[in-house]
Amino acid sequence: MANFKGHALPGSFFLLFGLWWSVKFPLRRYWRRGRPAQGDRLPQFFNRIDLVEGGLKIFFAFVGIMAEQFVPDGPHAHLYTTDAWVKLMNWQHSTMYLFYGISGVADVLSASSPAIPLSLDRLGLSLALFVEGFLFYFHLHGRPPLDIHVHSLLLVAVFGGAASTFLEVFLRDQPVLEVLRSSLAILQGSWFYQIGFVLYPLSGPKWDETQHDNMMFITMCYCWHYATALLLVGVNYSLVYACVRRCAGRQGRDMEIGLRKTCSSDSSSQKALLQDSDED
Amino acid sequence: MANFKGHALPGSFFLLFGLWWSVKFPLRRYWRRGRPAQGDRLPQFFNRIDLVEGGLKIFFAFVGIMAEQFVPDGPHAHLYTTDAWVKLMNWQHSTMYLFYGISGVADVLSASSPAIPLSLDRLGLSLALFVEGFLFYFHLHGRPPLDIHVHSLLLVAVFGGAASTFLEVFLRDQPVLEVLRSSLAILQGSWFYQIGFVLYPLSGPKWDETQHDNMMFITMCYCWHYATALLLVGVNYSLVYACVRRCAGRQGRDMEIGLRKTCSSDSSSQKALLQDSDED
Amino acid sequence: MANFKGHALPGSFFLLFGLWWSVKFPLRRYWRRGRPAQGDRLPQFFNRIDLVEGGLKIFFAFVGIMAEQFVPDGPHAHLYTTDAWVKLMNWQHSTMYLFYGISGVADVLSASSPAIPLSLDRLGLSLALFVEGFLFYFHLHGRPPLDIHVHSLLLVAVFGGAASTFLEVFLRDQPVLEVLRSSLAILQGSWFYQIGFVLYPLSGPKWDETQHDNMMFITMCYCWHYATALLLVGVNYSLVYACVRRCAGRQGRDMEIGLRKTCSSDSSSQKALLQDSDED
Amino acid sequence: MANFKGHALPGSFFLLFGLWWSVKFPLRRYWRRGRPAQGDRLPQFFNRIDLVEGGLKIFFAFVGIMAEQFVPDGPHAHLYTTDAWVKLMNWQHSTMYLFYGISGVADVLSASSPAIPLSLDRLGLSLALFVEGFLFYFHLHGRPPLDIHVHSLLLVAVFGGAASTFLEVFLRDQPVLEVLRSSLAILQGSWFYQIGFVLYPLSGPKWDETQHDNMMFITMCYCWHYATALLLVGVNYSLVYACVRRCAGRQGRDMEIGLRKTCSSDSSSQKALLQDSDED
C-alpha cells in the first residue's frame, strides 16, 4: 500500500517488537543470573513468553498479508489477469509478511519441542529480515531519487539486523547483539514512520524529491533516529534494572551477588577461550 | 546447453542432494544422541554413507561434463579452432561440474583416510559453489534483462550456500547451518527448473524478457521457492524424527532421554564459550 | 568546516587516541600477565583509566560539535530557514561527533557499573566509526575527483576500524585486534591532516584535482601513511615493553615468568578450542 | 615493470612460497601429533624455519623494490620532477613489496621474541595481501578490457588470501585454512605468469584485448589454474605424509597412533565448543 498507513502498519510492528525486546532481554539476563537462588521456574516462564511472541508474530504477519491483499485497491488474491500481473507491489509486501510468519512458526517450534535446534528461531528471524531487504532492493526501480534514498537507508537497518541476528545463531544470548537487535528494530520501526511522513505528508507541502539537500538531511536524520533508538534501549534497560533491583531487595541478596561482575573468574574464562592469543 | 534439459540436469542433481541432506542430517543428529546406548557401529555406517555420497558426486560431475561436451551441438572436447574458441559456454559448464567432482574427491578422501583434515569435504563443497557462482557472474554479459535477472537471483543461493558451507568448516555439524545448506540446495535445484521454464517454455508463449513486471514477479517467485524449500526441509525433518521415535520406542528409552533438551547443562556450556560476555 | 582546521581538529583527536591506545594496550597486557604477583590493585587502576578515556571522548565530542556549530560560517544551531536547510555539512559533522560522544558515554557506563555488559564500549566505538563512514559515504556527491578519492580512501580506515572494533566485542583483549585498532586510528588521524594539506594547501600552488597521476600518488601515499602508523605502534609497544621490563627487574622475576611464552600449555589450550579441526 | 619479467618476478615469489607452505604445513601437523614421543626439540626447529622464512621474505621484498626502482626504465628513487610524478607504476609496485617486507619483519619478530603476540605474523601477511589488492584495485584505470579483466581476476586470489589469512589470526594452525592459503598463493603465482603470457606474449600474435570470447576463456582458465593449484597442494601433502610415515616406521609406532583419528574424543571436544547448538 503506497500510502501513509501502508508504512505505519509495519512501522508499528517493528517498534512494538523492538521496545518489547529491549525489555525482555535485560529481564531474562538479570533473572538468569539470580537463578541459583530461585530454582527452575523461570526458564519455563520465559519459554512461555517466547511461545506468545511467536504466536503474535504469526498473527501480525497474517494481519499484514490480509491488509495488503484486501485493501480496496489491493489484488484481492488475484495474481494474474489475462494479460498482466495484478498489483505486484502488494504481492511483494505480502511475501515479506509471509516470511515473518515463517519466523513466528520457527519461534513456536523452537520454544515448544525439545527435538528442534534452539537457534532455529534466530535463523527464522534472520531469513525474514534478509528476504525483506532482498525484495526492497529489487523494488525501487524507476522511482524518484528521494524515494529510492529513504528506502536504501532502510536497507542498512534491515541487512544490519539480518547479519546481527544471524550472528546470534552462534552467539546466543550475547548481550551486545541483543542491544543491537533491539535498537535496529526500533530504528526500522521509526524509519517506516519517517518514510510515511516524507513521501505522503499528512499536512503541509510535498517534499521536493529531487533536491540534493533533502537527501543530505534525510541521511543525517537517519542517524538521529538511531541515536534516539539507542537512547530508548538504554532507558528501558535502566528501568528493568531498577525494577529487578527493587524486587531483589525484598527477596534477599542472593541475586545481587549474581549481578556483581566477577572480575577474577572473568579473566580466567577469557583465557580459556582465547588462550592462544592471550598467552603468546 | 542453452535449452530446458541443460537446466533440468543440474537442477535435478541439486534437488536430489538437497532432499537427501534434509534426511541425512536429522538422521545423523538423532542417532548420534542415542549413541551411548548403541555403541560404535553407527559412525562407521555414516562414514560409509559419506563415501557413497562422494562417489555419487564424482559420478554426477562426470555425467555433467560428458553431457556438456558430447551433446550434438557441444564442443566434443575441442577447445580451439584455427581462429576462435569453440563453444565456451559448454566449456564453462564443464568447469563447474569439474569442481563438483573435486568436491566429491575431497568427500571420499575426508571419509576414508584418518590423516586428512575432516573439514576438507566442507571446503571442497564451498569452493565448488564459489566457482559456480564466480563463472555465472562473468557469464551473463550481453543477454536480455530477464535472462540476466533469473541468473543473478540464482547467485544469491549459490554464494549463500558457499558462505554457509565455508562456515561449516569451523562449525561442523551445526544444526542450523545444516538446515541452511539443505534448503539452499533445494532452492538452487528448483530454481534451475524455473529458469528452464521461463527461458525455454515447454508450451505457451515465450516470456517478454524486457518487461519490468516480469522481473518483479520473478524476484517474488524466488522467495516463494525458498519458502517451499524450507517447508520441504521441515517435513523431512519431522518424518525422520517420527521414524526415529518409533524405532527408539522398540529399543527402550535410552535414546529418548538423549533427545531431551538438557536445560541445565546447556546454560553452563554456553557459559564456558561466552563467559566474558555472559558474566559481565 | 571545509578548511584546513576543520580537518586538523578530528585528525588530532584520532592521532591522540591512536597513540594513547598503542601505549595503553601493551601496558595492560604486560601488567595483566604480572598480576599473580601484584594482587588486584591494577584492574582498578585500568578501570579508572577507561573512565577518564570515556570522559575525554565526551569532552572532545562536545568540543567538535561546538566548533562545527559556532564557527563564524557555521549554522549556529539553526537547522531550517523558511526555504532551505542551513549548512548541512556542519550538521553532518556535528552528528559524527555526537556518536563519538555516545561512544564515550558507553565507555563510562561500561567501566563504572557492574550491571552493564563489558563489551558495550566496543559496540559504541564500532557504531561511532560506522556512522562516520556512513555519513562520509553519502557526503561526497558532486565534488571534484581528487576530493572524492581522498575521502573514499579515508573510508577504508573508518570501515576497517568499525569492523575490527566490532570483532573486539566478541574477542575482547585480542592483542592483534588491538594493534589493528591503534594503527587504523593513527592512520585516520594522519590522513585527516593529509586531506587538509591536499585540499587546502597552506602554501604553494593548489593541487590539480582532476589529474589522474595525482590520484595514483595519493593512493600510494595512503599506504605509506599506514606503514608509518604501523612503525609508530611498533615503537610504542617496544618502549612500553622496555619500561615494564625495567620496573619488573626491580620487583623480582615473578612477572618476567608471566611474560614468557608457555609453549606447552599453549598447544593444549589451542586444542581445547579447535579440537575438531586439530585432531582430525 | 610492464613487461613479462615484471610479472614473472612476483609470480615466482608466490609460487615458491605457496609450494613451500604446502610442504611446511603438513610436516608441522604430522610432527606435532608425534610430539608426545619426541620431546620439545621440534618446536624449536619449526621456530627456526619461521625465522628463515621471515628473513627470505624481507630479502625477496628488497630484491623486488630494487628491481622496480633500478631497472633501466625505472624511477631510480626519484619521486617527483619539477612538473610531474615519476613512474608511479613502479613506485606502486615498490610499495607492494614494502608491505611484504613488513610482513617478513612481523614473521621474524613473532618467531624470535616471546613478548610479541604469536599471530602478528598472520596479521602482517594479511595486511600485505590487502595492500597489494588495494593498490591493484586503483591501478587499472583506463587500460584495455582484457588487461583489466586479468588483473581483476587476480584480485579474487589476493583478497581471498587476505581474508583467509586474517581468519588464521584467530584460528591459528587450522588445517583447512592452511590448505586454502597454500593453494591461493600458488594460484596467485601461476596467474602472474599467465598475465605475463597474455599481455606480453613471448612468441606468436598478440591477444585481441577487446574480444569478449577471450575474456570468457580467461575466466575459465583462472578456474583451471586453481584446480591445478589444489592438485599440487594435494600431491605435496601426500608426499609429506608418505615420507613421515616411512620415518615414523623406523622410530616405532608412537607417532602413528597420534595420526589416527580419535573418533570418540573428537565428538566430545566438538561438544565442548558448540554445546549450545549440539545439545538442543
mmCIF file with all atom_site columns, N, CA, C and O in Angstrom, chain A residues 27-52:
data_model
loop_
_atom_site.group_PDB
_atom_site.id
_atom_site.type_symbol
_atom_site.label_atom_id
_atom_site.label_alt_id
_atom_site.label_comp_id
_atom_site.label_asym_id
_atom_site.label_entity_id
_atom_site.label_seq_id
_atom_site.pdbx_PDB_ins_code
_atom_site.Cartn_x
_atom_site.Cartn_y
_atom_site.Cartn_z
_atom_site.occupancy
_atom_site.B_iso_or_equiv
_atom_site.pdbx_formal_charge
_atom_site.auth_seq_id
_atom_site.auth_comp_id
_atom_site.auth_asym_id
_atom_site.auth_atom_id
_atom_site.pdbx_PDB_model_num
ATOM 1   N N  . LEU A 1 27 ? 15.536 -8.291  31.261 1.00 0.00 ? 27 LEU A N  1
ATOM 2   C CA . LEU A 1 27 ? 14.777 -9.043  32.248 1.00 0.00 ? 27 LEU A CA 1
ATOM 3   C C  . LEU A 1 27 ? 15.326 -10.465 32.330 1.00 0.00 ? 27 LEU A C  1
ATOM 4   O O  . LEU A 1 27 ? 15.620 -10.978 33.421 1.00 0.00 ? 27 LEU A O  1
ATOM 5   N N  . ARG A 1 28 ? 15.487 -11.128 31.171 1.00 0.00 ? 28 ARG A N  1
ATOM 6   C CA . ARG A 1 28 ? 15.960 -12.509 31.152 1.00 0.00 ? 28 ARG A CA 1
ATOM 7   C C  . ARG A 1 28 ? 17.382 -12.599 31.677 1.00 0.00 ? 28 ARG A C  1
ATOM 8   O O  . ARG A 1 28 ? 17.744 -13.517 32.403 1.00 0.00 ? 28 ARG A O  1
ATOM 9   N N  . ARG A 1 29 ? 18.181 -11.583 31.282 1.00 0.00 ? 29 ARG A N  1
ATOM 10  C CA . ARG A 1 29 ? 19.575 -11.579 31.714 1.00 0.00 ? 29 ARG A CA 1
ATOM 11  C C  . ARG A 1 29 ? 19.693 -11.510 33.228 1.00 0.00 ? 29 ARG A C  1
ATOM 12  O O  . ARG A 1 29 ? 20.434 -12.276 33.846 1.00 0.00 ? 29 ARG A O  1
ATOM 13  N N  . TYR A 1 30 ? 18.932 -10.573 33.837 1.00 0.00 ? 30 TYR A N  1
ATOM 14  C CA . TYR A 1 30 ? 19.069 -10.380 35.280 1.00 0.00 ? 30 TYR A CA 1
ATOM 15  C C  . TYR A 1 30 ? 18.456 -11.551 36.035 1.00 0.00 ? 30 TYR A C  1
ATOM 16  O O  . TYR A 1 30 ? 18.979 -11.978 37.039 1.00 0.00 ? 30 TYR A O  1
ATOM 17  N N  . TRP A 1 31 ? 17.323 -12.092 35.545 1.00 0.00 ? 31 TRP A N  1
ATOM 18  C CA . TRP A 1 31 ? 16.725 -13.216 36.225 1.00 0.00 ? 31 TRP A CA 1
ATOM 19  C C  . TRP A 1 31 ? 17.575 -14.467 36.101 1.00 0.00 ? 31 TRP A C  1
ATOM 20  O O  . TRP A 1 31 ? 17.679 -15.251 37.016 1.00 0.00 ? 31 TRP A O  1
ATOM 21  N N  . ARG A 1 32 ? 18.206 -14.622 34.924 1.00 0.00 ? 32 ARG A N  1
ATOM 22  C CA . ARG A 1 32 ? 19.066 -15.794 34.742 1.00 0.00 ? 32 ARG A CA 1
ATOM 23  C C  . ARG A 1 32 ? 20.210 -15.800 35.754 1.00 0.00 ? 32 ARG A C  1
ATOM 24  O O  . ARG A 1 32 ? 20.584 -16.844 36.286 1.00 0.00 ? 32 ARG A O  1
ATOM 25  N N  . ARG A 1 33 ? 20.754 -14.592 36.021 1.00 0.00 ? 33 ARG A N  1
ATOM 26  C CA . ARG A 1 33 ? 21.871 -14.516 36.975 1.00 0.00 ? 33 ARG A CA 1
ATOM 27  C C  . ARG A 1 33 ? 21.433 -14.852 38.381 1.00 0.00 ? 33 ARG A C  1
ATOM 28  O O  . ARG A 1 33 ? 22.187 -15.375 39.176 1.00 0.00 ? 33 ARG A O  1
ATOM 29  N N  . GLY A 1 34 ? 20.171 -14.483 38.687 1.00 0.00 ? 34 GLY A N  1
ATOM 30  C CA . GLY A 1 34 ? 19.677 -14.762 40.026 1.00 0.00 ? 34 GLY A CA 1
ATOM 31  C C  . GLY A 1 34 ? 19.161 -16.179 40.175 1.00 0.00 ? 34 GLY A C  1
ATOM 32  O O  . GLY A 1 34 ? 18.708 -16.557 41.243 1.00 0.00 ? 34 GLY A O  1
ATOM 33  N N  . ARG A 1 35 ? 19.220 -16.981 39.124 1.00 0.00 ? 35 ARG A N  1
ATOM 34  C CA . ARG A 1 35 ? 18.590 -18.287 39.149 1.00 0.00 ? 35 ARG A CA 1
ATOM 35  C C  . ARG A 1 35 ? 19.069 -19.204 40.258 1.00 0.00 ? 35 ARG A C  1
ATOM 36  O O  . ARG A 1 35 ? 18.254 -19.906 40.861 1.00 0.00 ? 35 ARG A O  1
ATOM 37  N N  . PRO A 1 36 ? 20.381 -19.235 40.533 1.00 0.00 ? 36 PRO A N  1
ATOM 38  C CA . PRO A 1 36 ? 20.813 -20.170 41.578 1.00 0.00 ? 36 PRO A CA 1
ATOM 39  C C  . PRO A 1 36 ? 19.939 -20.085 42.822 1.00 0.00 ? 36 PRO A C  1
ATOM 40  O O  . PRO A 1 36 ? 19.677 -21.078 43.488 1.00 0.00 ? 36 PRO A O  1
ATOM 41  N N  . ALA A 1 37 ? 19.439 -18.873 43.123 1.00 0.00 ? 37 ALA A N  1
ATOM 42  C CA . ALA A 1 37 ? 18.618 -18.704 44.325 1.00 0.00 ? 37 ALA A CA 1
ATOM 43  C C  . ALA A 1 37 ? 17.143 -18.995 44.068 1.00 0.00 ? 37 ALA A C  1
ATOM 44  O O  . ALA A 1 37 ? 16.362 -19.075 44.998 1.00 0.00 ? 37 ALA A O  1
ATOM 45  N N  . GLN A 1 38 ? 16.732 -19.110 42.797 1.00 0.00 ? 38 GLN A N  1
ATOM 46  C CA . GLN A 1 38 ? 15.292 -19.148 42.544 1.00 0.00 ? 38 GLN A CA 1
ATOM 47  C C  . GLN A 1 38 ? 14.796 -20.426 41.878 1.00 0.00 ? 38 GLN A C  1
ATOM 48  O O  . GLN A 1 38 ? 13.610 -20.538 41.563 1.00 0.00 ? 38 GLN A O  1
ATOM 49  N N  . GLY A 1 39 ? 15.650 -21.380 41.626 1.00 0.00 ? 39 GLY A N  1
ATOM 50  C CA . GLY A 1 39 ? 15.176 -22.645 41.080 1.00 0.00 ? 39 GLY A CA 1
ATOM 51  C C  . GLY A 1 39 ? 14.906 -22.592 39.576 1.00 0.00 ? 39 GLY A C  1
ATOM 52  O O  . GLY A 1 39 ? 15.379 -21.702 38.871 1.00 0.00 ? 39 GLY A O  1
ATOM 53  N N  . ASP A 1 40 ? 14.115 -23.535 39.101 1.00 0.00 ? 40 ASP A N  1
ATOM 54  C CA . ASP A 1 40 ? 13.931 -23.710 37.668 1.00 0.00 ? 40 ASP A CA 1
ATOM 55  C C  . ASP A 1 40 ? 12.628 -23.123 37.133 1.00 0.00 ? 40 ASP A C  1
ATOM 56  O O  . ASP A 1 40 ? 12.291 -23.336 35.967 1.00 0.00 ? 40 ASP A O  1
ATOM 57  N N  . ARG A 1 41 ? 11.866 -22.392 37.964 1.00 0.00 ? 41 ARG A N  1
ATOM 58  C CA . ARG A 1 41 ? 10.594 -21.914 37.444 1.00 0.00 ? 41 ARG A CA 1
ATOM 59  C C  . ARG A 1 41 ? 10.766 -20.924 36.304 1.00 0.00 ? 41 ARG A C  1
ATOM 60  O O  . ARG A 1 41 ? 9.988  -20.900 35.362 1.00 0.00 ? 41 ARG A O  1
ATOM 61  N N  . LEU A 1 42 ? 11.827 -20.122 36.355 1.00 0.00 ? 42 LEU A N  1
ATOM 62  C CA . LEU A 1 42 ? 11.896 -19.021 35.414 1.00 0.00 ? 42 LEU A CA 1
ATOM 63  C C  . LEU A 1 42 ? 12.080 -19.422 33.955 1.00 0.00 ? 42 LEU A C  1
ATOM 64  O O  . LEU A 1 42 ? 11.394 -18.895 33.100 1.00 0.00 ? 42 LEU A O  1
ATOM 65  N N  . PRO A 1 43 ? 12.980 -20.335 33.644 1.00 0.00 ? 43 PRO A N  1
ATOM 66  C CA . PRO A 1 43 ? 13.112 -20.714 32.237 1.00 0.00 ? 43 PRO A CA 1
ATOM 67  C C  . PRO A 1 43 ? 11.759 -21.109 31.649 1.00 0.00 ? 43 PRO A C  1
ATOM 68  O O  . PRO A 1 43 ? 11.421 -20.739 30.533 1.00 0.00 ? 43 PRO A O  1
ATOM 69  N N  . GLN A 1 44 ? 10.944 -21.834 32.402 1.00 0.00 ? 44 GLN A N  1
ATOM 70  C CA . GLN A 1 44 ? 9.596  -22.199 31.969 1.00 0.00 ? 44 GLN A CA 1
ATOM 71  C C  . GLN A 1 44 ? 8.790  -20.961 31.609 1.00 0.00 ? 44 GLN A C  1
ATOM 72  O O  . GLN A 1 44 ? 8.163  -20.887 30.546 1.00 0.00 ? 44 GLN A O  1
ATOM 73  N N  . PHE A 1 45 ? 8.898  -19.953 32.492 1.00 0.00 ? 45 PHE A N  1
ATOM 74  C CA . PHE A 1 45 ? 8.166  -18.701 32.283 1.00 0.00 ? 45 PHE A CA 1
ATOM 75  C C  . PHE A 1 45 ? 8.635  -18.017 30.992 1.00 0.00 ? 45 PHE A C  1
ATOM 76  O O  . PHE A 1 45 ? 7.831  -17.591 30.154 1.00 0.00 ? 45 PHE A O  1
ATOM 77  N N  . PHE A 1 46 ? 9.975  -17.954 30.813 1.00 0.00 ? 46 PHE A N  1
ATOM 78  C CA . PHE A 1 46 ? 10.494 -17.288 29.621 1.00 0.00 ? 46 PHE A CA 1
ATOM 79  C C  . PHE A 1 46 ? 10.177 -18.080 28.368 1.00 0.00 ? 46 PHE A C  1
ATOM 80  O O  . PHE A 1 46 ? 9.977  -17.526 27.287 1.00 0.00 ? 46 PHE A O  1
ATOM 81  N N  . ASN A 1 47 ? 10.133 -19.403 28.504 1.00 0.00 ? 47 ASN A N  1
ATOM 82  C CA . ASN A 1 47 ? 9.759  -20.252 27.395 1.00 0.00 ? 47 ASN A CA 1
ATOM 83  C C  . ASN A 1 47 ? 8.355  -19.910 26.927 1.00 0.00 ? 47 ASN A C  1
ATOM 84  O O  . ASN A 1 47 ? 8.089  -19.795 25.726 1.00 0.00 ? 47 ASN A O  1
ATOM 85  N N  . ARG A 1 48 ? 7.449  -19.717 27.909 1.00 0.00 ? 48 ARG A N  1
ATOM 86  C CA . ARG A 1 48 ? 6.067  -19.381 27.569 1.00 0.00 ? 48 ARG A CA 1
ATOM 87  C C  . ARG A 1 48 ? 6.012  -18.023 26.879 1.00 0.00 ? 48 ARG A C  1
ATOM 88  O O  . ARG A 1 48 ? 5.267  -17.824 25.923 1.00 0.00 ? 48 ARG A O  1
ATOM 89  N N  . ILE A 1 49 ? 6.837  -17.075 27.351 1.00 0.00 ? 49 ILE A N  1
ATOM 90  C CA . ILE A 1 49 ? 6.889  -15.760 26.697 1.00 0.00 ? 49 ILE A CA 1
ATOM 91  C C  . ILE A 1 49 ? 7.308  -15.900 25.245 1.00 0.00 ? 49 ILE A C  1
ATOM 92  O O  . ILE A 1 49 ? 6.739  -15.281 24.348 1.00 0.00 ? 49 ILE A O  1
ATOM 93  N N  . ASP A 1 50 ? 8.319  -16.766 24.985 1.00 0.00 ? 50 ASP A N  1
ATOM 94  C CA . ASP A 1 50 ? 8.772  -16.953 23.609 1.00 0.00 ? 50 ASP A CA 1
ATOM 95  C C  . ASP A 1 50 ? 7.656  -17.526 22.750 1.00 0.00 ? 50 ASP A C  1
ATOM 96  O O  . ASP A 1 50 ? 7.501  -17.160 21.579 1.00 0.00 ? 50 ASP A O  1
ATOM 97  N N  . LEU A 1 51 ? 6.869  -18.445 23.335 1.00 0.00 ? 51 LEU A N  1
ATOM 98  C CA . LEU A 1 51 ? 5.733  -19.008 22.605 1.00 0.00 ? 51 LEU A CA 1
ATOM 99  C C  . LEU A 1 51 ? 4.739  -17.915 22.219 1.00 0.00 ? 51 LEU A C  1
ATOM 100 O O  . LEU A 1 51 ? 4.294  -17.841 21.061 1.00 0.00 ? 51 LEU A O  1
ATOM 101 N N  . VAL A 1 52 ? 4.425  -17.062 23.197 1.00 0.00 ? 52 VAL A N  1
ATOM 102 C CA . VAL A 1 52 ? 3.475  -15.980 22.924 1.00 0.00 ? 52 VAL A CA 1
ATOM 103 C C  . VAL A 1 52 ? 4.025  -15.050 21.860 1.00 0.00 ? 52 VAL A C  1
ATOM 104 O O  . VAL A 1 52 ? 3.317  -14.641 20.923 1.00 0.00 ? 52 VAL A O  1
#
